[in-house]
mmCIF file of C-alpha atoms and ligand atoms in Angstrom:
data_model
loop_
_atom_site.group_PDB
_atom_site.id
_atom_site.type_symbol
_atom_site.label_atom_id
_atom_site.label_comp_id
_atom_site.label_asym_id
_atom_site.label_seq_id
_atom_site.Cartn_x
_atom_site.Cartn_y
_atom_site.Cartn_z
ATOM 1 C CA UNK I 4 -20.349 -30.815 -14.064
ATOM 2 C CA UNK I 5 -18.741 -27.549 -12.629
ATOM 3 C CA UNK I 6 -15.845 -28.266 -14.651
ATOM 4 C CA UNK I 7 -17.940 -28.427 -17.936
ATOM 5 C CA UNK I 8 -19.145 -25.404 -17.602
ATOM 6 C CA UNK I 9 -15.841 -23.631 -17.240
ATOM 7 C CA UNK I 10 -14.782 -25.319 -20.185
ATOM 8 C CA UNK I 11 -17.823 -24.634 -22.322
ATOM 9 C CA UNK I 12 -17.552 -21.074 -20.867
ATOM 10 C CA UNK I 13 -13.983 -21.230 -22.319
ATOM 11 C CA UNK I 14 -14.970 -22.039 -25.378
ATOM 12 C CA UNK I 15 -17.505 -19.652 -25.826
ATOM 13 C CA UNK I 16 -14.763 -16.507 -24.374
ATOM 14 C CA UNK I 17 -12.598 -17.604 -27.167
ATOM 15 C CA UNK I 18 -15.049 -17.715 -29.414
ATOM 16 C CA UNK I 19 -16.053 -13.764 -28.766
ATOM 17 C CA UNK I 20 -12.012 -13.274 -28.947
ATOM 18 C CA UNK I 21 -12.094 -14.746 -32.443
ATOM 19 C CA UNK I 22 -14.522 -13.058 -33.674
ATOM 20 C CA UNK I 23 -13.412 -9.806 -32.348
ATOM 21 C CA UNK I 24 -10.071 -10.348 -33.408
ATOM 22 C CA UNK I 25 -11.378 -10.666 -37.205
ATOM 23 C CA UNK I 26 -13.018 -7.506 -37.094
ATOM 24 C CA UNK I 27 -10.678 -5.132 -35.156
ATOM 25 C CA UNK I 28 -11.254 -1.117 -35.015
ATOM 26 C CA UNK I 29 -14.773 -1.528 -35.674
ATOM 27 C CA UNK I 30 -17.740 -0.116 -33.817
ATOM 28 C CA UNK I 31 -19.790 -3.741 -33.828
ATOM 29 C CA UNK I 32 -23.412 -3.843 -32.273
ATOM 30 C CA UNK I 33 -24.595 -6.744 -29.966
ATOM 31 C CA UNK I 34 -26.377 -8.726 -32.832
ATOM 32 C CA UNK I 35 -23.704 -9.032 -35.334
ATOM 33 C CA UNK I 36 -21.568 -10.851 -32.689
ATOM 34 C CA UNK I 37 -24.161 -13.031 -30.853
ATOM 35 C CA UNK I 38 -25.433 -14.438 -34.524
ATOM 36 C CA UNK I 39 -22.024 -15.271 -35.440
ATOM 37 C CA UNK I 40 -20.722 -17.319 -31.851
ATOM 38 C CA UNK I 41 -24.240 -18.735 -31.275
ATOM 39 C CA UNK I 42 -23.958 -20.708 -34.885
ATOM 40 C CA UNK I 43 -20.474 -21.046 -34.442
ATOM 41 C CA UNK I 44 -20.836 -22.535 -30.525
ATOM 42 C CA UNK I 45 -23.472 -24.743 -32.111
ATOM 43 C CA UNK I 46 -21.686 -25.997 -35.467
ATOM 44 C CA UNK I 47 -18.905 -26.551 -32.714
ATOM 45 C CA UNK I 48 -19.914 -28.292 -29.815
ATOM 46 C CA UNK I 49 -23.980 -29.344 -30.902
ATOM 47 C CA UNK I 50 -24.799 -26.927 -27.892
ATOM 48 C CA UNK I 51 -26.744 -23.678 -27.089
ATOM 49 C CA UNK I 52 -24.520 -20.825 -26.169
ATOM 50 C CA UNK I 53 -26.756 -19.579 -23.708
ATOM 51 C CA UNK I 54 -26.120 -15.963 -22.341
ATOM 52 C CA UNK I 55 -23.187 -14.474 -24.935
ATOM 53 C CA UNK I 56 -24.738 -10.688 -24.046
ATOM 54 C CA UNK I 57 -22.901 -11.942 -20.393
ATOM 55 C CA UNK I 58 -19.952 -12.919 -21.959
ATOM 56 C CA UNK I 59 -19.273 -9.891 -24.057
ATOM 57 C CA UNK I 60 -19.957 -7.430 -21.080
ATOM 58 C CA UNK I 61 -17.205 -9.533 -19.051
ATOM 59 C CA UNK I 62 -14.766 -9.278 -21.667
ATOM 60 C CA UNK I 63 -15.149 -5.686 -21.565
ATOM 61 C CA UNK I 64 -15.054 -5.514 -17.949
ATOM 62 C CA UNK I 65 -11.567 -7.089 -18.502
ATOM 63 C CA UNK I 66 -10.344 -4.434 -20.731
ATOM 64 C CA UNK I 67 -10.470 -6.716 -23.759
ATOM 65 C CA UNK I 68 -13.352 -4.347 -25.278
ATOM 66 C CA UNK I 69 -14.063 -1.110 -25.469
ATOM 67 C CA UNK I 70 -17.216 -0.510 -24.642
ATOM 68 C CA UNK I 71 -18.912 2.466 -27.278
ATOM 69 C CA UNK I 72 -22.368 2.702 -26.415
ATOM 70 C CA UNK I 73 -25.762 -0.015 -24.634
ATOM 71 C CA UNK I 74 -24.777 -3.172 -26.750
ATOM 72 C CA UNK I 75 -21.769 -1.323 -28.768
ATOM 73 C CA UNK I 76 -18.416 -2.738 -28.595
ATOM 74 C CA UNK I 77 -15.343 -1.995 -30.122
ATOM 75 C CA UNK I 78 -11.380 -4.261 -30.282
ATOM 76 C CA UNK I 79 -8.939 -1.934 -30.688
ATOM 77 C CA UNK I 80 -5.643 -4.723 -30.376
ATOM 78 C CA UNK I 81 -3.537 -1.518 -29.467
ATOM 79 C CA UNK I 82 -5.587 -0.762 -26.486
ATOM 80 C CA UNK I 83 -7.363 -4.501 -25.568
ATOM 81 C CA UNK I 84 -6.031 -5.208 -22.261
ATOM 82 C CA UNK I 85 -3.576 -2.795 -20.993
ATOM 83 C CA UNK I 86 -6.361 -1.143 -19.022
ATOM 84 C CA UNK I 87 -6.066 -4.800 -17.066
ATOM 85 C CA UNK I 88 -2.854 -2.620 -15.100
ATOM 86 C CA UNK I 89 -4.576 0.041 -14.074
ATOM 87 C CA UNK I 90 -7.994 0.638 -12.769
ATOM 88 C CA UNK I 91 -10.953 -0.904 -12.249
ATOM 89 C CA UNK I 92 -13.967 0.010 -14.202
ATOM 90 C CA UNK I 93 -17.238 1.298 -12.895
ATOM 91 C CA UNK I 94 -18.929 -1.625 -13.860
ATOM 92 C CA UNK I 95 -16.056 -3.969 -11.519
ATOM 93 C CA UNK I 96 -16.468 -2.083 -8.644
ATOM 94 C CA UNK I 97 -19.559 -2.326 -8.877
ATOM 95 C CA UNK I 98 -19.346 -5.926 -8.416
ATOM 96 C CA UNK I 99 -16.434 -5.484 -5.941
ATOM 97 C CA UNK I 100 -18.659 -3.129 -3.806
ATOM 98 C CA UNK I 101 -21.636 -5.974 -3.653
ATOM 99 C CA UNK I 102 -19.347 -7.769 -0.759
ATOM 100 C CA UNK I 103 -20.020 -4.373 1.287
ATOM 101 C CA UNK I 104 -17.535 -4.963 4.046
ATOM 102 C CA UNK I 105 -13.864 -5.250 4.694
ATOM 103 C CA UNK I 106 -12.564 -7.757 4.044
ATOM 104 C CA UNK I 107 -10.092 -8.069 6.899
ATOM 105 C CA UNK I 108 -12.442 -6.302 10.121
ATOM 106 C CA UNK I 109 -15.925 -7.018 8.341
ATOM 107 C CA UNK I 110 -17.249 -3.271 9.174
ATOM 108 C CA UNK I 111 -19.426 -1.841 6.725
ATOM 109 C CA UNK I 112 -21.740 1.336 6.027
ATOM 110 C CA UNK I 113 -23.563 0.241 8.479
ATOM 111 C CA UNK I 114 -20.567 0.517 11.020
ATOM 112 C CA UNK I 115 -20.035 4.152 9.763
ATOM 113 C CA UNK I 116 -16.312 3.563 7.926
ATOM 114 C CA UNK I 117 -15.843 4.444 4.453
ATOM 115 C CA UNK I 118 -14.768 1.956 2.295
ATOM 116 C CA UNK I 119 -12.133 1.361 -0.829
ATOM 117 C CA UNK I 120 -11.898 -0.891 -3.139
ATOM 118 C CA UNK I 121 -8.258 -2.385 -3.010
ATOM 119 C CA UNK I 122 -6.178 -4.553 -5.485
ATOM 120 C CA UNK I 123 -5.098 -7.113 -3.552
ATOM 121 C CA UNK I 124 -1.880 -7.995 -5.721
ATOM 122 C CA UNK I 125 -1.200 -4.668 -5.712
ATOM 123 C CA UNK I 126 -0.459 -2.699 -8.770
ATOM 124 C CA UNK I 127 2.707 -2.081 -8.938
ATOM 125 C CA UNK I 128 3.816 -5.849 -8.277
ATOM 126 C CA UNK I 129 1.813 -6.395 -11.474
ATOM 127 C CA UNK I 130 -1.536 -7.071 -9.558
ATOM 128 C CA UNK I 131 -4.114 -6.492 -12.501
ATOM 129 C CA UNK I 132 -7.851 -4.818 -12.547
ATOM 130 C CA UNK I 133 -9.833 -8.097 -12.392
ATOM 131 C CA UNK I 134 -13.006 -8.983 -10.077
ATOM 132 C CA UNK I 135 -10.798 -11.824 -8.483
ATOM 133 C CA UNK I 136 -7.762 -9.457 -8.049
ATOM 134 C CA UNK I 137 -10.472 -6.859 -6.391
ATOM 135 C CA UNK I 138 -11.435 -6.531 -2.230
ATOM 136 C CA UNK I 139 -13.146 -4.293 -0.309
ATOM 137 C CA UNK I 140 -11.276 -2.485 2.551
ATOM 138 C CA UNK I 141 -12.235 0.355 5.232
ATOM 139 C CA UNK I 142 -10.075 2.926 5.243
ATOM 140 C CA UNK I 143 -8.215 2.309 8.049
ATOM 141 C CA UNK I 144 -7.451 -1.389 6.306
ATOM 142 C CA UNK I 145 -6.646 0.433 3.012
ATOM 143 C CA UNK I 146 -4.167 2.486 5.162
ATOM 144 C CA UNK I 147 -2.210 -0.235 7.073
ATOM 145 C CA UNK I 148 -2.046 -2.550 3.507
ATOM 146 C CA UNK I 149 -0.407 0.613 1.936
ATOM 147 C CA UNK I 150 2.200 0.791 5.532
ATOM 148 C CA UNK I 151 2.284 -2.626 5.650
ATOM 149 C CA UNK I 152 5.655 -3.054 5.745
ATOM 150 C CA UNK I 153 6.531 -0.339 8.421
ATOM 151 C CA UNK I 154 3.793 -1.992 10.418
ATOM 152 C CA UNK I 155 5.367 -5.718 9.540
ATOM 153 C CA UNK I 156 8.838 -5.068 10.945
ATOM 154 C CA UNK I 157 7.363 -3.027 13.946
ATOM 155 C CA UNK I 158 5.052 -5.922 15.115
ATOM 156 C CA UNK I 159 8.446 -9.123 14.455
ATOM 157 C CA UNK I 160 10.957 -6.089 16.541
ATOM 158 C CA UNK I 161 8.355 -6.392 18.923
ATOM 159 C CA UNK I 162 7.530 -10.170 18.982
ATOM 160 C CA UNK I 163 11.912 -10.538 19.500
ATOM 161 C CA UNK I 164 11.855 -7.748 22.371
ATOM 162 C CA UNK I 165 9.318 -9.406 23.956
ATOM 163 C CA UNK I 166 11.089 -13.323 23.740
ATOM 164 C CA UNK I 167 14.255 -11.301 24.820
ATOM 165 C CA UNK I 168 12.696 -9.328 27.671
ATOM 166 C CA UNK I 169 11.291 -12.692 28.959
ATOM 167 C CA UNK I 170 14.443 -14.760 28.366
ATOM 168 C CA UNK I 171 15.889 -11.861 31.312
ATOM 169 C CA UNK I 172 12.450 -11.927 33.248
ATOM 170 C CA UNK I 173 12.381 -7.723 32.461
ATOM 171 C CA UNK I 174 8.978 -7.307 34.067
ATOM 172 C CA UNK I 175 8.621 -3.891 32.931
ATOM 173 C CA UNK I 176 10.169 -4.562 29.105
ATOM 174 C CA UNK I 177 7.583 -7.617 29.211
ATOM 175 C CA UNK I 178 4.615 -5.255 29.792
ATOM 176 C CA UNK I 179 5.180 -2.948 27.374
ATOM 177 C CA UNK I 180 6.053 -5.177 24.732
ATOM 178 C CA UNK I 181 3.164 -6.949 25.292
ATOM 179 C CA UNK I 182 0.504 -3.810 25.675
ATOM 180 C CA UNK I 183 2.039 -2.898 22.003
ATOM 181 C CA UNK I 184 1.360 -6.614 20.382
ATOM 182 C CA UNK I 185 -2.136 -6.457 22.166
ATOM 183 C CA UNK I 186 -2.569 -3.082 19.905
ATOM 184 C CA UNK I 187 -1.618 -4.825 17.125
ATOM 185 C CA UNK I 188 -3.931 -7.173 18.197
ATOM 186 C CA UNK I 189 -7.026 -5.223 18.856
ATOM 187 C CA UNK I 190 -6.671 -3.680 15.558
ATOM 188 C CA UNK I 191 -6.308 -6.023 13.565
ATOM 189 C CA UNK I 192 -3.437 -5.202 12.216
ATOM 190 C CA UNK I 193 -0.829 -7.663 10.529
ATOM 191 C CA UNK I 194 -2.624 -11.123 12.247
ATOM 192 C CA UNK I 195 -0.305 -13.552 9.465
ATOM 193 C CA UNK I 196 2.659 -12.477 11.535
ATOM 194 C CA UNK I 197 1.778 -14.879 14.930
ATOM 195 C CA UNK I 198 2.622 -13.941 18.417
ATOM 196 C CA UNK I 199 2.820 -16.707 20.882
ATOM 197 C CA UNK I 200 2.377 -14.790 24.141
HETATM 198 ZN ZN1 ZN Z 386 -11.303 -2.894 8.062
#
């Protein structure tokens, strides 16, 4: 059942696309595009296309459309969808922001921490401005994801000091290594990198 519905859903995306794509560069209201892929959807497939106002809003929140005005949008095939790189709109973070937490230490407004809304493919690895590409993150989060790496190769020098200091029963060297990887711990910082005390 689920996957009908994707598939109808689909359908009915490509069916906005098409119709966009036929009338490029033009400022087109709400009702000149839900007449045409409702009667289209139903010459189609013999079924109501049930919420296409829904359909058109997400294809502009994925920098397909331009959005011109309430119920006003526009396909310029120069511009459709190289927003996708860069930023999330308004109307995505929106969405994003519904989660309210982070995603990796759960703390919200209610905690007191400010929160950012993070790519999670980042951008520059080609990571694009989608709802599923979005996450919430506290600051703190947003700033160990950004130092991730420094914060990586700290936490595996660590993990092998600590194996070597035990390997040569180093008391002292066993402590300290392991008060460090319990501040890892504690702050949740970098938990897919395991350390078997
Ligand atoms: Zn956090």
């Amino acid at each position: 059942m689920k996957k009908d519905n994707k598939k109808n859903n689909n359908v009915q995306k490509d069916l906005i696309i098409e119709f966009f794509k036929k009338n490029p560069n033009r400022d087109i209201k709400h009702p000149e595009v839900v007449d045409w892929v409702v009667s289209t959807y139903l010459k189609k497939t013999g079924n109501v296309f049930r919420d296409p106002d829904r359909a058109i809003r997400h294809l502009s929140q994925s920098g397909f459309l331009i959005k011109i005005a309430k119920g006003v949008y526009k396909y310029d095939p120069s511009k459709a969808y190289k927003r996708e790189l860069k930023d999330f709109t308004v109307a995505q973070k929106e969405i994003i922001l519904k989660e309210g937490k982070c995603a990796v230490c759960g703390r919200g407004k209610k905690e007191g921490v400010e929160l950012h809304i993070d790519h999670i493919k980042p951008k520059d690895l080609g990571g694009e401005a989608t709802i599923e590409n979005g996450q919430i993150l506290c600051a703190q989060h947003n700033f160990i994801k950004k130092n991730l790496k420094q914060t990586e190769t700290g936490k595996k020098m660590f993990i092998q000091l600590y194996e070597l200091a035990k390997s040569e029963r180093n008391t002292e060297l066993i402590k300290f290594c392991d008060d460090i990887l319990k501040t890892y711990e504690k702050h949740n910082i970098n938990g897919h990198i395991v350390w078997n005390k």
